[in-house]
mmCIF file of C-alpha atoms and ligand atoms in Angstrom:
data_model
loop_
_atom_site.group_PDB
_atom_site.id
_atom_site.type_symbol
_atom_site.label_atom_id
_atom_site.label_comp_id
_atom_site.label_asym_id
_atom_site.label_seq_id
_atom_site.Cartn_x
_atom_site.Cartn_y
_atom_site.Cartn_z
ATOM 1 C CA UNK A 1489 95.591 133.898 104.464
ATOM 2 C CA UNK A 1490 97.171 131.040 106.349
ATOM 3 C CA UNK A 1491 100.141 133.156 107.503
ATOM 4 C CA UNK A 1492 98.252 133.975 110.645
ATOM 5 C CA UNK A 1493 98.128 130.276 111.568
ATOM 6 C CA UNK A 1494 101.727 129.250 110.820
ATOM 7 C CA UNK A 1495 104.462 129.370 108.194
ATOM 8 C CA UNK A 1496 103.437 131.206 105.010
ATOM 9 C CA UNK A 1497 103.273 129.175 101.803
ATOM 10 C CA UNK A 1498 106.303 130.826 100.150
ATOM 11 C CA UNK A 1499 108.496 130.210 103.180
ATOM 12 C CA UNK A 1500 107.399 126.574 103.284
ATOM 13 C CA UNK A 1501 108.505 126.202 99.665
ATOM 14 C CA UNK A 1502 111.879 127.856 100.333
ATOM 15 C CA UNK A 1503 112.381 125.705 103.413
ATOM 16 C CA UNK A 1504 111.499 122.571 101.439
ATOM 17 C CA UNK A 1505 113.846 123.530 98.593
ATOM 18 C CA UNK A 1506 116.754 124.171 100.965
ATOM 19 C CA UNK A 1507 116.201 120.824 102.714
ATOM 20 C CA UNK A 1508 116.200 119.060 99.333
ATOM 21 C CA UNK A 1509 119.380 120.957 98.353
ATOM 22 C CA UNK A 1510 121.154 120.025 101.606
ATOM 23 C CA UNK A 1511 120.069 116.396 101.180
ATOM 24 C CA UNK A 1512 121.364 116.353 97.583
ATOM 25 C CA UNK A 1513 124.748 117.767 98.698
ATOM 26 C CA UNK A 1514 125.065 115.104 101.416
ATOM 27 C CA UNK A 1515 124.177 112.408 98.865
ATOM 28 C CA UNK A 1516 126.875 113.726 96.467
ATOM 29 C CA UNK A 1517 129.407 113.791 99.314
ATOM 30 C CA UNK A 1518 128.592 110.173 100.187
ATOM 31 C CA UNK A 1519 128.807 109.224 96.490
ATOM 32 C CA UNK A 1520 132.256 110.859 96.157
ATOM 33 C CA UNK A 1521 133.558 109.207 99.315
ATOM 34 C CA UNK A 1522 132.092 105.723 98.822
ATOM 35 C CA UNK A 1523 131.697 105.120 95.072
ATOM 36 C CA UNK A 1524 134.488 107.338 93.688
ATOM 37 C CA UNK A 1525 136.845 106.679 96.594
ATOM 38 C CA UNK A 1526 137.843 110.343 96.954
ATOM 39 C CA UNK A 1527 139.350 111.111 100.330
ATOM 40 C CA UNK A 1528 140.865 114.195 101.877
ATOM 41 C CA UNK A 1529 144.617 114.054 102.632
ATOM 42 C CA UNK A 1530 145.272 113.788 106.319
ATOM 43 C CA UNK A 1531 148.089 114.333 108.774
ATOM 44 C CA UNK A 1532 148.732 111.040 110.555
ATOM 45 C CA UNK A 1533 149.431 111.420 114.243
ATOM 46 C CA UNK A 1534 149.882 107.750 115.199
ATOM 47 C CA UNK A 1535 152.791 107.062 112.811
ATOM 48 C CA UNK A 1536 156.258 108.109 113.945
ATOM 49 C CA UNK A 1537 158.339 109.919 111.320
ATOM 50 C CA UNK A 1538 160.630 107.361 109.677
ATOM 51 C CA UNK A 1539 164.152 107.803 108.336
ATOM 52 C CA UNK A 1540 164.169 105.205 105.574
ATOM 53 C CA UNK A 1541 161.917 105.102 102.563
ATOM 54 C CA UNK A 1542 160.490 101.759 101.505
ATOM 55 C CA UNK A 1543 157.715 100.143 99.516
ATOM 56 C CA UNK A 1544 155.908 97.391 101.392
ATOM 57 C CA UNK A 1545 153.659 94.901 99.621
ATOM 58 C CA UNK A 1546 150.939 94.138 102.183
ATOM 59 C CA UNK A 1547 148.813 91.950 99.867
ATOM 60 C CA UNK A 1548 148.421 91.335 96.137
ATOM 61 C CA UNK A 1549 147.567 94.758 94.697
ATOM 62 C CA UNK A 1550 147.940 96.512 98.080
ATOM 63 C CA UNK A 1551 150.997 98.546 98.979
ATOM 64 C CA UNK A 1552 152.261 100.887 101.654
ATOM 65 C CA UNK A 1553 154.804 103.427 100.443
ATOM 66 C CA UNK A 1554 156.869 105.063 103.173
ATOM 67 C CA UNK A 1555 158.330 107.999 101.281
ATOM 68 C CA UNK A 1556 161.175 110.158 102.555
ATOM 69 C CA UNK A 1557 161.692 113.481 100.826
ATOM 70 C CA UNK A 1558 165.112 115.062 101.081
ATOM 71 C CA UNK A 1559 167.262 117.516 99.160
ATOM 72 C CA UNK A 1560 166.632 116.710 96.238
ATOM 73 C CA UNK A 1561 164.995 113.361 95.782
ATOM 74 C CA UNK A 1562 162.239 111.045 96.933
ATOM 75 C CA UNK A 1563 163.090 107.657 98.422
ATOM 76 C CA UNK A 1564 162.097 105.133 97.181
ATOM 77 C CA UNK A 1565 161.910 105.898 93.484
ATOM 78 C CA UNK A 1566 160.675 104.458 91.214
ATOM 79 C CA UNK A 1567 157.774 103.071 93.230
ATOM 80 C CA UNK A 1568 156.891 100.009 91.165
ATOM 81 C CA UNK A 1569 153.388 98.547 91.472
ATOM 82 C CA UNK A 1570 151.216 96.443 89.180
ATOM 83 C CA UNK A 1571 148.121 97.724 87.387
ATOM 84 C CA UNK A 1572 145.030 97.961 89.627
ATOM 85 C CA UNK A 1573 147.079 98.475 92.797
ATOM 86 C CA UNK A 1574 145.977 100.628 95.716
ATOM 87 C CA UNK A 1575 148.836 102.406 97.445
ATOM 88 C CA UNK A 1576 148.803 104.085 100.858
ATOM 89 C CA UNK A 1577 151.371 106.878 100.802
ATOM 90 C CA UNK A 1578 152.975 107.954 104.082
ATOM 91 C CA UNK A 1579 155.196 110.941 103.438
ATOM 92 C CA UNK A 1580 157.747 112.718 105.587
ATOM 93 C CA UNK A 1581 160.861 114.848 105.101
ATOM 94 C CA UNK A 1582 164.404 114.327 106.313
ATOM 95 C CA UNK A 1583 165.436 117.984 106.114
ATOM 96 C CA UNK A 1584 163.231 120.870 105.019
ATOM 97 C CA UNK A 1585 159.724 121.403 103.622
ATOM 98 C CA UNK A 1586 159.084 119.696 100.279
ATOM 99 C CA UNK A 1587 156.010 119.056 98.190
ATOM 100 C CA UNK A 1588 154.685 115.646 97.137
ATOM 101 C CA UNK A 1589 152.340 115.634 94.186
ATOM 102 C CA UNK A 1590 151.748 112.602 91.967
ATOM 103 C CA UNK A 1591 150.910 113.519 88.397
ATOM 104 C CA UNK A 1592 147.569 112.122 87.181
ATOM 105 C CA UNK A 1593 146.252 111.379 90.690
ATOM 106 C CA UNK A 1594 144.559 113.254 93.524
ATOM 107 C CA UNK A 1595 147.678 112.936 95.702
ATOM 108 C CA UNK A 1596 148.970 116.370 96.695
ATOM 109 C CA UNK A 1597 150.728 116.572 100.058
ATOM 110 C CA UNK A 1598 153.373 118.513 101.928
ATOM 111 C CA UNK A 1599 156.460 116.615 103.062
ATOM 112 C CA UNK A 1600 157.327 118.073 106.451
ATOM 113 C CA UNK A 1601 160.130 117.149 108.853
ATOM 114 C CA UNK A 1602 158.819 115.504 112.026
ATOM 115 C CA UNK A 1603 155.359 114.882 110.581
ATOM 116 C CA UNK A 1604 153.796 112.096 108.510
ATOM 117 C CA UNK A 1605 151.148 112.954 105.933
ATOM 118 C CA UNK A 1606 148.901 110.419 104.287
ATOM 119 C CA UNK A 1607 147.017 109.924 101.039
ATOM 120 C CA UNK A 1608 145.786 106.933 99.056
ATOM 121 C CA UNK A 1609 145.781 106.378 95.309
ATOM 122 C CA UNK A 1610 144.663 103.660 92.918
ATOM 123 C CA UNK A 1611 146.604 103.016 89.713
ATOM 124 C CA UNK A 1612 144.410 101.447 87.034
ATOM 125 C CA UNK A 1613 146.504 102.033 83.911
ATOM 126 C CA UNK A 1614 150.075 100.948 83.212
ATOM 127 C CA UNK A 1615 152.530 103.802 82.767
ATOM 128 C CA UNK A 1616 154.673 106.319 84.598
ATOM 129 C CA UNK A 1617 153.476 109.008 86.998
ATOM 130 C CA UNK A 1618 155.923 111.707 87.924
ATOM 131 C CA UNK A 1619 156.224 112.712 91.571
ATOM 132 C CA UNK A 1620 156.760 116.450 91.746
ATOM 133 C CA UNK A 1621 158.127 118.625 94.535
ATOM 134 C CA UNK A 1622 155.942 121.728 94.409
ATOM 135 C CA UNK A 1623 157.484 123.608 97.325
ATOM 136 C CA UNK A 1624 160.568 125.658 96.651
ATOM 137 C CA UNK A 1625 163.394 123.849 98.502
ATOM 138 C CA UNK A 1626 166.495 125.781 97.439
ATOM 139 C CA UNK A 1627 168.969 125.224 94.631
ATOM 140 C CA UNK A 1628 168.028 121.692 93.520
ATOM 141 C CA UNK A 1629 164.255 122.213 93.651
ATOM 142 C CA UNK A 1630 163.767 122.173 89.879
ATOM 143 C CA UNK A 1631 165.450 118.742 89.665
ATOM 144 C CA UNK A 1632 163.555 117.127 92.521
ATOM 145 C CA UNK A 1633 161.326 114.411 91.112
ATOM 146 C CA UNK A 1634 160.450 110.759 91.506
ATOM 147 C CA UNK A 1635 158.313 108.184 89.724
ATOM 148 C CA UNK A 1636 155.504 105.768 90.290
ATOM 149 C CA UNK A 1637 155.805 103.041 87.679
ATOM 150 C CA UNK A 1638 152.682 101.014 87.016
ATOM 151 C CA UNK A 1639 153.420 97.698 85.331
ATOM 152 C CA UNK A 1640 150.843 95.806 83.211
HETATM 153 CU CU1 CUA B 2291 161.918 119.649 97.250
HETATM 154 CU CU2 CUA B 2291 161.305 121.509 95.977
#
């Protein structure tokens, strides 16, 4: 028996398997972040909450959307971009807590007064994506929507 001299054979196998598993998970995480471009929504601390919504074209196919949520709309809307565009969404609220979810994308944020939240999305197909408020925000909540319009 070699257990007297060190790690037993079975434990070595389990240790090896768990190292391989951890390595595989890290590789998948890197693949999701780098190749698939999936990122976690973040709260931005270096951007001051803004009062006016606007869509800024920073380069061909690159946009910054400064979105203001308020009872009961999103400004600007529609957010018009061309196919293949990458949009950085900065979202804040002018009054109370709202939701900001873009149909058909990974974007799902909270719109909070005094805070700016951030997410990025790429729009590869022409069409309309609805922006949905998914936080109950009183009487007009069910009507609160916006659009991202992707042109060909
Ligand atoms: Cu805004 Cu619900």
